[in-house]
CSV table of C-alpha atoms in Angstrom, one decimal:
chain,number,residue,atom,x,y,z
A,129,MET,CA,93.7,98.5,108.7
A,130,THR,CA,93.8,101.7,106.6
A,131,VAL,CA,91.2,102.9,104.2
A,132,ARG,CA,93.6,102.1,101.3
A,133,GLU,CA,93.9,98.5,102.5
A,134,LEU,CA,90.2,98.0,103.1
A,135,THR,CA,89.2,99.5,99.8
A,136,ARG,CA,91.7,97.3,98.0
A,137,ASP,CA,90.1,94.2,99.6
A,138,LEU,CA,86.6,95.3,98.8
A,139,VAL,CA,87.3,96.3,95.2
A,140,SER,CA,89.0,92.9,94.5
A,141,ILE,CA,85.8,91.0,95.3
A,142,PRO,CA,83.5,90.6,92.2
A,143,SER,CA,80.0,91.8,93.0
A,144,HIS,CA,78.3,92.8,89.7
A,145,GLU,CA,76.2,89.6,89.4
A,146,ASP,CA,76.2,88.3,93.0
A,147,GLU,CA,77.0,90.5,96.0
A,148,THR,CA,77.2,87.6,98.4
A,149,ALA,CA,81.0,87.4,98.7
A,150,ALA,CA,81.4,91.2,99.2
A,151,GLY,CA,78.6,91.1,101.8
A,152,ASP,CA,80.4,88.2,103.5
A,153,TYR,CA,83.6,90.2,103.8
A,154,ILE,CA,81.9,93.3,105.2
A,155,GLU,CA,79.9,91.2,107.7
A,156,ALA,CA,82.9,89.3,108.9
A,157,TRP,CA,85.0,92.4,109.2
A,158,LEU,CA,82.4,94.2,111.3
A,159,ARG,CA,82.0,91.2,113.6
A,160,ARG,CA,85.8,90.9,114.0
A,161,GLU,CA,86.6,94.6,114.4
A,162,THR,CA,83.7,95.8,116.5
A,163,ASP,CA,81.3,94.7,119.1
A,164,ALA,CA,78.3,96.2,117.3
A,165,ASP,CA,75.1,94.4,116.6
A,166,VAL,CA,75.6,93.1,113.0
A,167,THR,CA,72.8,91.6,110.9
A,168,ARG,CA,72.5,90.3,107.4
A,169,ASP,CA,68.9,90.6,106.1
A,170,ALA,CA,67.1,88.4,103.6
A,171,ALA,CA,68.1,90.7,100.7
A,172,GLY,CA,71.8,90.5,101.6
A,173,ASN,CA,72.1,94.0,103.2
A,174,VAL,CA,74.7,94.3,105.9
A,175,ILE,CA,73.6,96.5,108.8
A,176,ALA,CA,75.5,97.2,112.0
A,177,ARG,CA,74.2,99.2,115.0
A,178,ARG,CA,75.6,100.5,118.2
A,179,GLY,CA,74.3,102.9,120.9
A,180,THR,CA,70.7,103.2,122.1
A,181,GLY,CA,68.1,105.8,122.6
A,182,GLY,CA,67.9,109.2,121.0
A,183,GLU,CA,68.2,109.8,117.2
A,184,THR,CA,69.8,107.5,114.7
A,185,LEU,CA,72.5,108.5,112.2
A,186,ALA,CA,73.3,106.1,109.5
A,187,LEU,CA,76.4,105.9,107.3
A,188,VAL,CA,75.0,104.3,104.1
A,189,GLY,CA,76.6,102.7,101.0
A,190,HIS,CA,76.2,99.8,98.6
A,191,HIS,CA,78.5,97.0,97.7
A,192,ASP,CA,77.1,96.0,94.3
A,193,VAL,CA,78.7,97.3,91.1
A,194,VAL,CA,77.9,97.5,87.4
A,195,GLU,CA,79.4,95.0,85.1
A,196,PRO,CA,83.1,95.6,84.6
A,197,ALA,CA,84.7,96.2,81.2
A,198,GLU,CA,86.9,93.5,79.8
A,199,SER,CA,90.0,95.4,80.9
A,200,GLN,CA,88.7,95.4,84.5
A,201,ARG,CA,88.7,91.6,84.9
A,202,ARG,CA,91.1,88.8,84.2
A,203,ILE,CA,91.2,85.0,84.4
A,204,PRO,CA,93.6,83.8,87.1
A,205,ALA,CA,96.8,82.5,85.5
A,206,SER,CA,96.7,79.5,87.8
A,207,ASP,CA,93.2,78.3,86.8
A,208,ALA,CA,91.9,78.8,83.3
A,209,ASP,CA,88.4,77.5,84.5
A,210,ALA,CA,88.1,79.9,87.4
A,211,ALA,CA,85.7,82.8,87.4
A,212,PRO,CA,87.3,86.1,86.3
A,213,GLU,CA,88.9,88.3,89.0
A,214,TYR,CA,88.6,92.0,89.2
A,215,VAL,CA,91.8,93.9,88.2
A,216,LEU,CA,93.0,96.4,90.8
A,217,GLU,CA,95.8,98.8,90.2
A,218,GLU,CA,97.3,101.6,92.2
A,219,ARG,CA,99.2,104.6,90.7
A,220,ASP,CA,99.7,108.3,91.3
A,221,GLY,CA,97.8,108.2,94.5
A,222,ARG,CA,94.6,106.6,93.1
A,223,LEU,CA,93.1,103.1,93.1
A,224,TYR,CA,91.8,101.8,89.7
A,225,GLY,CA,89.1,99.1,89.5
A,226,ARG,CA,85.4,98.4,89.1
A,227,GLY,CA,83.7,99.8,92.2
A,228,ALA,CA,86.6,101.9,93.5
A,229,ALA,CA,84.6,105.1,93.0
A,230,ASP,CA,81.1,103.7,93.0
A,231,MET,CA,81.2,103.0,95.8
A,232,LYS,CA,83.4,100.5,97.7
A,233,GLY,CA,85.9,103.2,98.6
A,234,ALA,CA,83.2,105.1,100.4
A,235,VAL,CA,81.9,101.9,102.0
A,236,ALA,CA,85.4,101.3,103.4
A,237,ALA,CA,85.6,104.8,104.7
A,238,ALA,CA,82.3,104.4,106.4
A,239,MET,CA,83.2,101.1,107.9
A,240,LEU,CA,86.4,102.6,109.5
A,241,ALA,CA,84.5,105.6,110.7
A,242,PHE,CA,81.8,103.4,112.3
A,243,ARG,CA,84.5,101.4,114.0
A,244,ASP,CA,86.6,104.3,115.2
A,245,SER,CA,84.1,107.0,116.3
A,246,ASP,CA,84.2,107.4,120.1
A,247,ALA,CA,85.8,104.0,120.4
A,248,ARG,CA,88.6,102.3,122.3
A,249,ARG,CA,90.4,99.1,121.5
A,250,THR,CA,90.4,96.1,123.8
A,251,SER,CA,93.3,93.8,124.3
A,252,SER,CA,91.7,91.3,121.8
A,253,GLY,CA,91.9,94.0,119.1
A,254,ARG,CA,88.1,94.5,118.9
A,255,THR,CA,86.4,97.9,119.2
A,256,GLN,CA,84.4,98.4,122.3
A,257,PHE,CA,82.0,101.2,123.1
A,258,GLY,CA,81.8,101.8,126.8
A,259,ASP,CA,81.7,105.2,128.5
A,260,ALA,CA,82.0,106.8,125.1
A,261,ASP,CA,78.7,105.4,123.8
A,262,PRO,CA,77.0,108.0,121.6
A,263,ASP,CA,73.8,109.8,122.8
A,264,GLY,CA,71.8,108.0,120.1
A,265,GLU,CA,72.3,105.2,117.7
A,266,LEU,CA,75.1,105.0,115.0
A,267,VAL,CA,74.4,102.7,112.1
A,268,PHE,CA,76.4,101.4,109.3
A,269,ALA,CA,74.5,100.0,106.3
A,270,SER,CA,75.7,98.6,103.0
A,271,PHE,CA,72.9,97.7,100.6
A,272,VAL,CA,72.7,95.4,97.7
A,273,GLY,CA,71.0,96.2,94.4
A,274,GLU,CA,71.5,99.9,94.2
A,275,GLU,CA,72.5,99.7,90.6
A,276,VAL,CA,69.3,98.0,89.7
A,277,GLY,CA,66.8,100.3,91.3
A,278,GLY,CA,67.5,100.3,95.0
A,279,VAL,CA,66.5,96.7,95.7
A,280,GLY,CA,68.4,96.5,99.0
A,281,ALA,CA,67.4,100.0,100.3
A,282,ARG,CA,63.7,99.3,99.5
A,283,HIS,CA,63.8,96.0,101.3
A,284,ALA,CA,65.5,97.5,104.3
A,285,ILE,CA,63.0,100.3,104.5
A,286,ALA,CA,60.1,98.0,104.1
A,287,ASN,CA,61.4,96.0,107.1
A,288,GLY,CA,61.8,99.0,109.4
A,289,PHE,CA,65.1,100.7,108.5
A,290,ALA,CA,64.2,104.2,109.4
A,291,PRO,CA,67.1,106.4,110.7
A,292,GLU,CA,66.4,110.0,111.4
A,293,TYR,CA,69.6,111.1,109.5
A,294,ALA,CA,71.9,109.5,106.9
A,295,ILE,CA,75.1,110.3,105.1
A,296,VAL,CA,75.0,108.4,101.8
A,297,GLY,CA,78.6,108.0,100.4
A,298,GLU,CA,77.8,108.5,96.8
A,299,GLY,CA,80.0,110.9,94.8
A,300,SER,CA,80.2,114.6,95.8
A,301,THR,CA,83.8,115.4,94.9
A,302,ASN,CA,84.8,118.1,92.5
A,303,TYR,CA,81.3,119.6,92.1
A,304,SER,CA,82.0,123.1,93.2
A,305,GLY,CA,85.7,123.0,92.2
A,306,PRO,CA,88.8,120.8,91.9
A,307,ASP,CA,90.0,118.8,94.9
A,308,VAL,CA,86.9,119.7,96.9
A,309,THR,CA,84.5,117.2,98.4
A,310,ASP,CA,81.2,118.9,98.7
A,311,VAL,CA,78.0,118.1,100.5
A,312,ALA,CA,75.0,117.3,98.2
A,313,VAL,CA,71.7,118.3,99.7
A,314,ALA,CA,69.5,117.3,96.8
A,315,HIS,CA,69.5,115.2,93.7
A,316,LYS,CA,67.2,114.4,90.8
A,317,GLY,CA,65.1,111.2,90.5
A,318,ARG,CA,64.2,109.3,87.4
A,319,ARG,CA,60.8,108.2,86.2
A,320,GLY,CA,60.9,105.9,83.1
A,321,SER,CA,57.5,105.3,81.5
A,322,THR,CA,55.9,103.8,78.4
A,323,ILE,CA,53.1,105.4,76.3
A,324,THR,CA,51.1,102.8,74.4
A,325,ALA,CA,48.9,103.8,71.5
A,326,ARG,CA,46.4,101.3,70.1
A,327,GLY,CA,44.5,101.5,66.9
A,328,THR,CA,42.9,99.1,64.3
A,329,ALA,CA,44.9,97.4,61.6
A,330,ALA,CA,43.9,97.7,58.0
A,331,HIS,CA,45.5,97.4,54.5
A,332,ALA,CA,47.3,100.5,53.7
A,333,SER,CA,45.4,100.8,50.4
A,334,GLU,CA,42.2,101.3,52.6
A,335,ALA,CA,43.7,103.4,55.4
A,336,SER,CA,40.4,105.0,56.3
A,337,VAL,CA,39.1,101.6,57.4
A,338,GLY,CA,41.7,101.4,60.2
A,339,GLU,CA,42.9,103.6,63.1
A,340,ASN,CA,46.6,104.5,62.9
A,341,ALA,CA,48.3,103.8,66.2
A,342,ILE,CA,51.4,105.7,65.1
A,343,TYR,CA,49.3,108.8,64.5
A,344,ARG,CA,47.9,108.5,68.0
A,345,ALA,CA,51.4,108.0,69.3
A,346,THR,CA,52.6,111.2,67.6
A,347,ASP,CA,49.7,113.1,69.1
A,348,ALA,CA,51.0,111.9,72.5
A,349,VAL,CA,54.4,113.1,71.6
A,350,ASP,CA,53.0,116.5,70.9
A,351,ILE,CA,51.5,116.6,74.4
A,352,VAL,CA,54.8,115.5,76.0
A,353,ARG,CA,56.6,118.3,74.1
A,354,THR,CA,54.2,120.9,75.6
A,355,LEU,CA,54.6,119.7,79.2
A,356,GLU,CA,56.8,121.8,81.5
A,357,ALA,CA,59.2,119.8,83.6
A,358,PRO,CA,59.2,121.2,87.2
A,359,SER,CA,62.3,122.8,88.7
A,360,VAL,CA,63.2,123.6,92.3
A,361,SER,CA,65.7,126.0,93.9
A,362,VAL,CA,68.1,124.3,96.3
A,363,ALA,CA,71.3,125.6,97.9
A,364,GLY,CA,71.4,128.5,95.4
A,365,GLU,CA,71.1,126.2,92.4
A,366,THR,CA,68.2,125.5,90.2
A,367,LEU,CA,67.6,121.8,90.0
A,368,GLU,CA,65.7,121.3,86.7
A,369,GLY,CA,63.7,118.3,85.6
A,370,SER,CA,63.4,117.1,82.0
A,371,LEU,CA,61.2,115.1,79.7
A,372,VAL,CA,62.6,113.2,76.7
A,373,VAL,CA,61.0,110.7,74.3
A,374,THR,CA,63.8,108.2,73.9
A,375,GLU,CA,62.4,105.3,71.9
A,376,ILE,CA,59.6,104.5,69.5
A,377,GLU,CA,58.4,101.1,68.1
A,378,GLY,CA,55.4,100.4,66.0
A,379,GLY,CA,54.0,98.9,62.8
A,380,SER,CA,54.3,95.4,61.3
A,381,ALA,CA,54.7,95.9,57.6
A,382,MET,CA,55.0,98.6,55.0
A,383,ASN,CA,51.5,98.0,53.6
A,384,VAL,CA,49.6,97.7,57.0
A,385,VAL,CA,48.0,100.4,59.0
A,386,PRO,CA,49.7,99.9,62.5
A,387,GLU,CA,47.5,98.7,65.3
A,388,ARG,CA,50.1,99.4,68.1
A,389,CYS,CA,52.9,101.8,68.8
A,390,GLU,CA,55.0,102.3,71.9
A,391,LEU,CA,57.0,105.2,73.1
A,392,THR,CA,59.4,105.4,76.1
A,393,VAL,CA,59.9,108.5,78.1
A,394,ASP,CA,62.9,109.4,80.2
A,395,GLU,CA,61.9,111.9,82.9
A,396,ARG,CA,64.3,113.4,85.4
A,397,THR,CA,62.3,114.4,88.4
A,398,VAL,CA,62.9,116.9,91.2
A,399,PRO,CA,61.6,117.1,94.8
A,400,GLY,CA,58.0,118.3,94.6
A,401,GLU,CA,55.7,118.2,91.6
A,402,ARG,CA,56.0,115.9,88.6
A,403,ALA,CA,55.3,116.6,85.0
A,404,ALA,CA,51.7,115.8,84.1
A,405,LEU,CA,52.4,112.9,81.8
A,406,GLU,CA,49.0,111.4,82.7
A,407,ARG,CA,47.5,113.9,80.2
A,408,VAL,CA,48.4,111.6,77.3
A,409,GLU,CA,45.6,109.3,78.5
A,410,ASP,CA,43.1,111.9,77.5
A,411,LEU,CA,43.8,110.8,73.9
A,412,GLU,CA,41.6,108.0,72.6
A,413,GLY,CA,43.4,104.6,72.5
A,414,VAL,CA,46.4,105.9,74.5
A,415,THR,CA,47.6,104.5,77.9
A,416,TRP,CA,50.6,105.5,80.1
A,417,THR,CA,52.5,103.0,82.3
A,418,VAL,CA,55.3,103.9,84.8
A,419,ASP,CA,58.1,101.3,84.5
A,420,GLN,CA,60.6,102.8,87.0
A,421,ASP,CA,60.4,105.6,89.5
A,422,LEU,CA,63.6,106.4,91.3
A,423,PRO,CA,62.7,109.2,93.8
A,424,PRO,CA,64.6,112.5,94.1
A,425,MET,CA,66.1,113.6,97.3
A,426,ARG,CA,66.2,116.9,99.2
A,427,CYS,CA,67.5,117.5,102.7
A,428,ASN,CA,65.1,119.8,104.7
A,429,ASP,CA,67.2,119.9,107.9
A,430,ALA,CA,69.6,122.9,107.5
A,431,ALA,CA,71.3,122.1,110.8
A,432,PHE,CA,72.3,118.6,109.8
A,433,ALA,CA,73.5,119.8,106.4
A,434,ARG,CA,75.6,122.5,108.1
A,435,ALA,CA,77.0,120.0,110.6
A,436,VAL,CA,78.3,117.8,107.7
A,437,LEU,CA,79.6,120.8,105.8
A,438,ASP,CA,81.5,122.0,108.9
A,439,ALA,CA,83.1,118.6,109.4
A,440,ALA,CA,84.0,118.5,105.7
A,441,SER,CA,85.5,122.0,105.9
A,442,ASP,CA,87.7,121.0,108.8
A,443,VAL,CA,89.4,118.1,106.9
A,444,GLN,CA,90.3,119.7,103.6
A,445,SER,CA,92.2,122.7,102.4
A,446,GLY,CA,89.4,123.7,99.9
A,447,SER,CA,86.1,125.2,100.7
A,448,PRO,CA,83.3,122.7,100.2
A,449,GLU,CA,79.8,123.9,99.4
A,450,LEU,CA,76.2,122.7,99.6
A,451,VAL,CA,75.5,121.4,96.1
A,452,THR,CA,73.0,119.3,94.1
A,453,LYS,CA,73.5,116.1,92.1
A,454,PRO,CA,71.9,115.1,88.7
A,455,HIS,CA,71.8,111.4,89.5
A,456,ALA,CA,69.4,109.3,91.6
A,457,THR,CA,70.8,107.3,94.5
A,458,ASP,CA,69.6,105.3,97.5
A,459,ALA,CA,69.2,108.6,99.3
A,460,GLY,CA,66.1,109.1,97.3
A,461,TRP,CA,64.4,106.0,98.8
A,462,LEU,CA,65.5,107.0,102.3
A,463,SER,CA,64.3,110.6,101.8
A,464,GLU,CA,61.0,109.3,100.6
A,465,ALA,CA,60.7,107.3,103.7
A,466,GLY,CA,61.4,110.3,106.0
A,467,THR,CA,65.1,110.2,106.6
A,468,GLU,CA,67.0,113.5,106.3
A,469,CYS,CA,69.9,112.7,103.9
A,470,VAL,CA,73.0,114.3,102.6
A,471,ILE,CA,75.4,112.9,100.1
A,472,TYR,CA,79.2,113.0,100.8
A,473,GLY,CA,81.6,110.8,99.0
A,474,PRO,CA,84.8,110.4,97.0
A,475,SER,CA,83.5,109.7,93.5
A,476,GLU,CA,84.0,112.5,91.0
A,477,PRO,CA,81.9,113.3,87.9
A,478,GLY,CA,82.8,111.0,85.1
A,479,GLU,CA,84.5,108.4,87.3
A,480,ALA,CA,81.7,105.9,88.0
A,481,HIS,CA,80.8,103.1,85.6
A,482,THR,CA,83.8,103.8,83.3
A,483,LYS,CA,86.5,101.4,82.0
A,484,ASP,CA,89.1,103.3,84.0
A,485,GLU,CA,87.1,103.9,87.1
A,486,ASN,CA,89.3,105.1,89.9
A,487,VAL,CA,89.3,107.0,93.2
A,488,SER,CA,91.7,109.3,95.1
A,489,LEU,CA,93.3,107.7,98.2
A,490,GLU,CA,93.6,111.2,99.7
A,491,VAL,CA,89.9,111.8,99.3
A,492,LEU,CA,89.0,108.4,100.7
A,493,GLU,CA,90.9,109.4,103.9
A,494,ARG,CA,89.1,112.8,103.8
A,495,CYS,CA,85.7,111.0,103.7
A,496,ARG,CA,86.7,108.6,106.5
A,497,GLU,CA,87.6,111.4,108.8
A,498,THR,CA,84.5,113.5,107.9
A,499,TYR,CA,82.2,110.5,108.6
A,500,ARG,CA,83.9,110.0,112.0
A,501,ARG,CA,83.6,113.6,113.0
A,502,VAL,CA,80.0,113.9,112.1
A,503,ALA,CA,79.2,110.7,114.0
A,504,GLU,CA,80.9,112.0,117.1
A,505,SER,CA,79.5,115.6,116.9
A,506,TRP,CA,76.0,114.9,115.8
A,507,LEU,CA,75.3,112.1,118.4
A,508,SER,CA,77.2,113.8,121.2
């Protein structure tokens, strides 16, 4: 089976509301095509392992997707009551469909690399790992719930998933230049939080009797605007954090002093320090609550990053570089747990989550071969 065929199969399986069918396919394929130890955990993650002893290298992806646009799904002509199918098209060397770029194409490439690295085929067609077993453990993992905060990755980590090294197949193509798949060694995280200001309601004609929650909220905004978002230098780039007040809600009527006002803050975090948002709680009547905290990632093992970069350089005519990403991924959760991660995958800026999401077949093959080479060289 080629990476094109496997990607087509995976992309055609709806997985924006329920990842079960996609997980079933991945699990069955791994059991059929390899003799690896394949498990399906309680969250729905599919994890396959082979080799023992030494260090562990994981090829990591996710098989959930965001909700498709109307143009990316259709009702089967043969059954008007059936659930919508995903539309899959191929033209000009690219596959179009929800999840093609983010990130079922990379999952397919990783599955094939896992199967084919240091492997031989038996007469039954299964992959067997005998004398060519790696000096260490090679793992394939496809998680659920990446698009909703890393549900699957967090579950796996909490239950002992702890590889020393991981290649996460999120997008790293066309960062340093056109038709180049780079190696991302850091990315930002995201902390979303709510600032709540409380006051005392009063009739607006007697404003001095009350305490205006909106005024207290604007005092908090003033503090946010004075905070400096941390930055860090990685791979010759400056990865800069940011702080933005994105929503405000407060008040109940035109003639009432408001007793409550809420602000939301979008914060892009970097490895290391965080902005001191807790300072808003120095204000009377103001509290701060973290609603979501997707961790940033930074690879601190230069040898591992170089090994992936060398393999990437060998399979493409361009000159890949070590780069950074602006988006949070499951690599953040793994990095936070102690895994040295890099990101290497086919998705290009602006391709994921769009109504014409697509991926290059040539780049998928490039990723498959890079994953295979790293697996063989790093665990040799």
